[in-house]
């Protein structure tokens, strides 16, 4: 039986259009829900789209990361410090799109768009992303979209899975 409105679909057609696909899979990785298989990027006139494919879907009680995210460097010589507790140990992050997973609940519970606040040295939550999805490929695929008005110009980016532990240097899984 079908539940009305339950059908999901990718945010965009990932097989066509401007795409940057990177395989990040390391053959020595454990192949669990912390392991990123591929990351994708596409854009149109209105939005930037990011996609993360995992080796396994995060599940209740599983070997999961606490945060799955896309980290963006858009401002030269600015951005996060190297050991900010909310981010992977990588300096210069200006924006972050992330989704939080709680292994005890067995679900994603928060999706954020953050911008680095250089004055206070923190990532400020700006809003929800303009779109997000954690339902495709049996939960192995996460997608985010953010408007080109929010993120304009050239930038570099990377994906990571990691944990958020207050006042402790991040454990970055992949």
Short mmCIF file of C-alpha atoms in Angstrom, two decimals:
data_model
loop_
_atom_site.label_atom_id
_atom_site.label_comp_id
_atom_site.label_asym_id
_atom_site.label_seq_id
_atom_site.Cartn_x
_atom_site.Cartn_y
_atom_site.Cartn_z
CA UNK A 1 0.00 0.00 0.00
CA UNK A 2 1.15 3.57 -0.62
CA UNK A 3 1.04 6.54 1.69
CA UNK A 4 0.08 9.76 -0.15
CA UNK A 5 2.97 12.21 -0.30
CA UNK A 6 5.53 9.63 0.82
CA UNK A 7 7.26 9.27 -2.54
CA UNK A 8 10.64 10.94 -2.55
CA UNK A 9 12.90 11.96 -5.38
CA UNK A 10 16.31 13.51 -5.79
CA UNK A 11 16.34 17.32 -5.65
CA UNK A 12 17.74 17.51 -9.17
CA UNK A 13 18.63 15.17 -12.00
CA UNK A 14 22.13 14.22 -10.86
CA UNK A 15 22.84 12.44 -14.14
CA UNK A 16 22.57 15.58 -16.28
CA UNK A 17 23.75 19.17 -16.07
CA UNK A 18 26.86 20.71 -14.51
CA UNK A 19 28.25 18.13 -12.11
CA UNK A 20 31.39 17.61 -10.13
CA UNK A 21 31.53 14.07 -8.76
CA UNK A 22 34.32 12.95 -6.47
CA UNK A 23 34.86 9.42 -5.30
CA UNK A 24 36.23 9.56 -1.78
CA UNK A 25 36.05 5.88 -1.02
CA UNK A 26 39.18 4.51 0.60
CA UNK A 27 39.46 0.72 0.26
CA UNK A 28 40.76 0.59 3.84
CA UNK A 29 37.66 2.27 5.28
CA UNK A 30 35.31 0.22 7.39
CA UNK A 31 32.30 0.60 5.09
CA UNK A 32 29.95 1.79 7.82
CA UNK A 33 27.67 4.85 8.04
CA UNK A 34 30.68 7.10 8.76
CA UNK A 35 32.23 6.21 5.41
CA UNK A 36 31.56 8.57 2.49
CA UNK A 37 31.45 6.81 -0.87
CA UNK A 38 30.97 9.79 -3.23
CA UNK A 39 30.19 13.49 -3.07
CA UNK A 40 28.44 15.48 -5.78
CA UNK A 41 27.98 19.14 -6.68
CA UNK A 42 25.69 20.81 -9.21
CA UNK A 43 24.30 24.32 -9.72
CA UNK A 44 21.67 26.16 -11.66
CA UNK A 45 20.78 29.87 -11.76
CA UNK A 46 19.01 29.72 -8.38
CA UNK A 47 20.69 27.06 -6.24
CA UNK A 48 23.85 25.15 -5.36
CA UNK A 49 23.20 21.43 -4.78
CA UNK A 50 25.38 19.09 -2.75
CA UNK A 51 25.01 15.33 -2.37
CA UNK A 52 26.79 12.83 -0.13
CA UNK A 53 26.51 9.08 -0.74
CA UNK A 54 27.46 6.88 2.23
CA UNK A 55 28.63 3.27 2.26
CA UNK A 56 25.75 2.44 4.63
CA UNK A 57 22.73 4.34 5.91
CA UNK A 58 22.90 5.58 9.51
CA UNK A 59 20.67 3.46 11.74
CA UNK A 60 19.53 3.16 15.34
CA UNK A 61 22.47 2.00 17.48
CA UNK A 62 24.79 1.74 14.47
CA UNK A 63 28.32 2.96 13.82
CA UNK A 64 27.23 6.43 12.79
CA UNK A 65 28.69 9.91 12.79
CA UNK A 66 26.96 12.65 14.73
CA UNK A 67 27.27 15.20 11.91
CA UNK A 68 27.29 14.76 8.13
CA UNK A 69 28.29 17.94 6.35
CA UNK A 70 29.49 20.03 3.44
CA UNK A 71 32.14 22.61 4.39
CA UNK A 72 32.73 25.63 2.17
CA UNK A 73 35.65 28.05 1.85
CA UNK A 74 34.32 31.14 0.04
CA UNK A 75 36.34 33.98 1.56
CA UNK A 76 40.14 33.99 1.10
CA UNK A 77 42.19 34.30 4.29
CA UNK A 78 39.13 34.13 6.55
CA UNK A 79 36.92 31.55 8.21
CA UNK A 80 37.11 29.08 11.03
CA UNK A 81 40.11 28.29 13.16
CA UNK A 82 41.78 24.90 12.88
CA UNK A 83 40.31 23.45 16.06
CA UNK A 84 36.76 24.71 16.32
CA UNK A 85 34.71 22.10 18.21
CA UNK A 86 31.77 22.16 15.81
CA UNK A 87 33.74 21.60 12.60
CA UNK A 88 36.22 19.13 11.14
CA UNK A 89 39.81 20.05 12.00
CA UNK A 90 40.33 22.19 8.91
CA UNK A 91 40.85 25.98 9.02
CA UNK A 92 39.15 28.48 6.74
CA UNK A 93 35.57 27.19 6.67
CA UNK A 94 33.17 30.07 5.94
CA UNK A 95 29.90 28.17 5.49
CA UNK A 96 28.57 24.76 6.49
CA UNK A 97 25.57 22.72 5.43
CA UNK A 98 25.06 19.83 7.82
CA UNK A 99 22.67 17.22 9.11
CA UNK A 100 22.77 15.86 12.66
CA UNK A 101 22.11 12.18 13.41
CA UNK A 102 21.19 10.77 16.82
CA UNK A 103 22.02 7.06 17.11
CA UNK A 104 19.79 6.72 20.17
CA UNK A 105 16.77 8.02 18.23
CA UNK A 106 17.90 6.39 14.97
CA UNK A 107 17.16 9.47 12.90
CA UNK A 108 18.33 12.79 11.57
CA UNK A 109 16.91 15.53 13.74
CA UNK A 110 18.42 18.81 12.55
CA UNK A 111 19.61 20.29 9.24
CA UNK A 112 21.53 23.58 9.29
CA UNK A 113 23.09 26.30 7.20
CA UNK A 114 25.88 28.05 9.14
CA UNK A 115 28.12 31.03 8.48
CA UNK A 116 31.40 31.73 10.29
CA UNK A 117 31.29 34.74 12.64
CA UNK A 118 34.86 36.02 12.72
CA UNK A 119 34.18 38.47 15.56
CA UNK A 120 32.89 35.84 17.99
CA UNK A 121 34.86 32.92 16.48
CA UNK A 122 31.80 30.67 16.16
CA UNK A 123 29.66 29.13 13.44
CA UNK A 124 26.33 30.99 13.52
CA UNK A 125 23.27 29.04 12.47
CA UNK A 126 21.70 31.15 9.73
CA UNK A 127 18.66 29.03 8.86
CA UNK A 128 17.60 25.67 7.58
CA UNK A 129 19.09 24.92 4.17
CA UNK A 130 16.78 25.87 1.31
CA UNK A 131 16.25 22.15 0.93
CA UNK A 132 17.55 18.87 2.29
CA UNK A 133 16.78 15.17 1.92
CA UNK A 134 17.96 12.06 3.73
CA UNK A 135 15.62 9.53 2.12
CA UNK A 136 17.14 8.42 -1.20
CA UNK A 137 19.05 5.16 -1.76
CA UNK A 138 17.49 3.65 1.37
CA UNK A 139 18.89 6.47 3.50
CA UNK A 140 22.46 6.27 2.11
CA UNK A 141 22.17 9.62 0.27
CA UNK A 142 22.02 13.06 1.87
CA UNK A 143 21.26 16.17 -0.20
CA UNK A 144 21.33 19.87 0.56
CA UNK A 145 20.56 22.95 -1.51
CA UNK A 146 21.34 26.59 -0.80
CA UNK A 147 20.41 29.64 -2.84
CA UNK A 148 22.98 31.34 -5.01
CA UNK A 149 22.04 34.56 -3.17
CA UNK A 150 23.31 33.00 0.09
CA UNK A 151 26.48 31.63 -1.49
CA UNK A 152 27.64 33.80 -4.36
CA UNK A 153 30.92 33.68 -6.25
CA UNK A 154 33.73 31.14 -6.36
CA UNK A 155 34.34 28.68 -3.56
CA UNK A 156 35.98 25.38 -2.70
CA UNK A 157 34.30 22.71 -0.61
CA UNK A 158 34.71 19.31 0.97
CA UNK A 159 32.51 16.76 2.73
CA UNK A 160 33.08 15.12 6.10
CA UNK A 161 31.43 12.94 8.69
CA UNK A 162 32.39 13.72 12.26
CA UNK A 163 31.21 14.03 15.83
CA UNK A 164 30.35 17.15 17.81
CA UNK A 165 31.91 17.08 21.24
CA UNK A 166 31.96 20.36 23.18
CA UNK A 167 35.47 21.67 23.92
CA UNK A 168 37.17 18.65 22.33
CA UNK A 169 39.02 18.55 19.02
CA UNK A 170 36.82 16.87 16.42
CA UNK A 171 37.01 13.23 15.47
CA UNK A 172 36.68 13.32 11.68
CA UNK A 173 35.69 10.00 10.24
CA UNK A 174 35.85 10.53 6.49
#
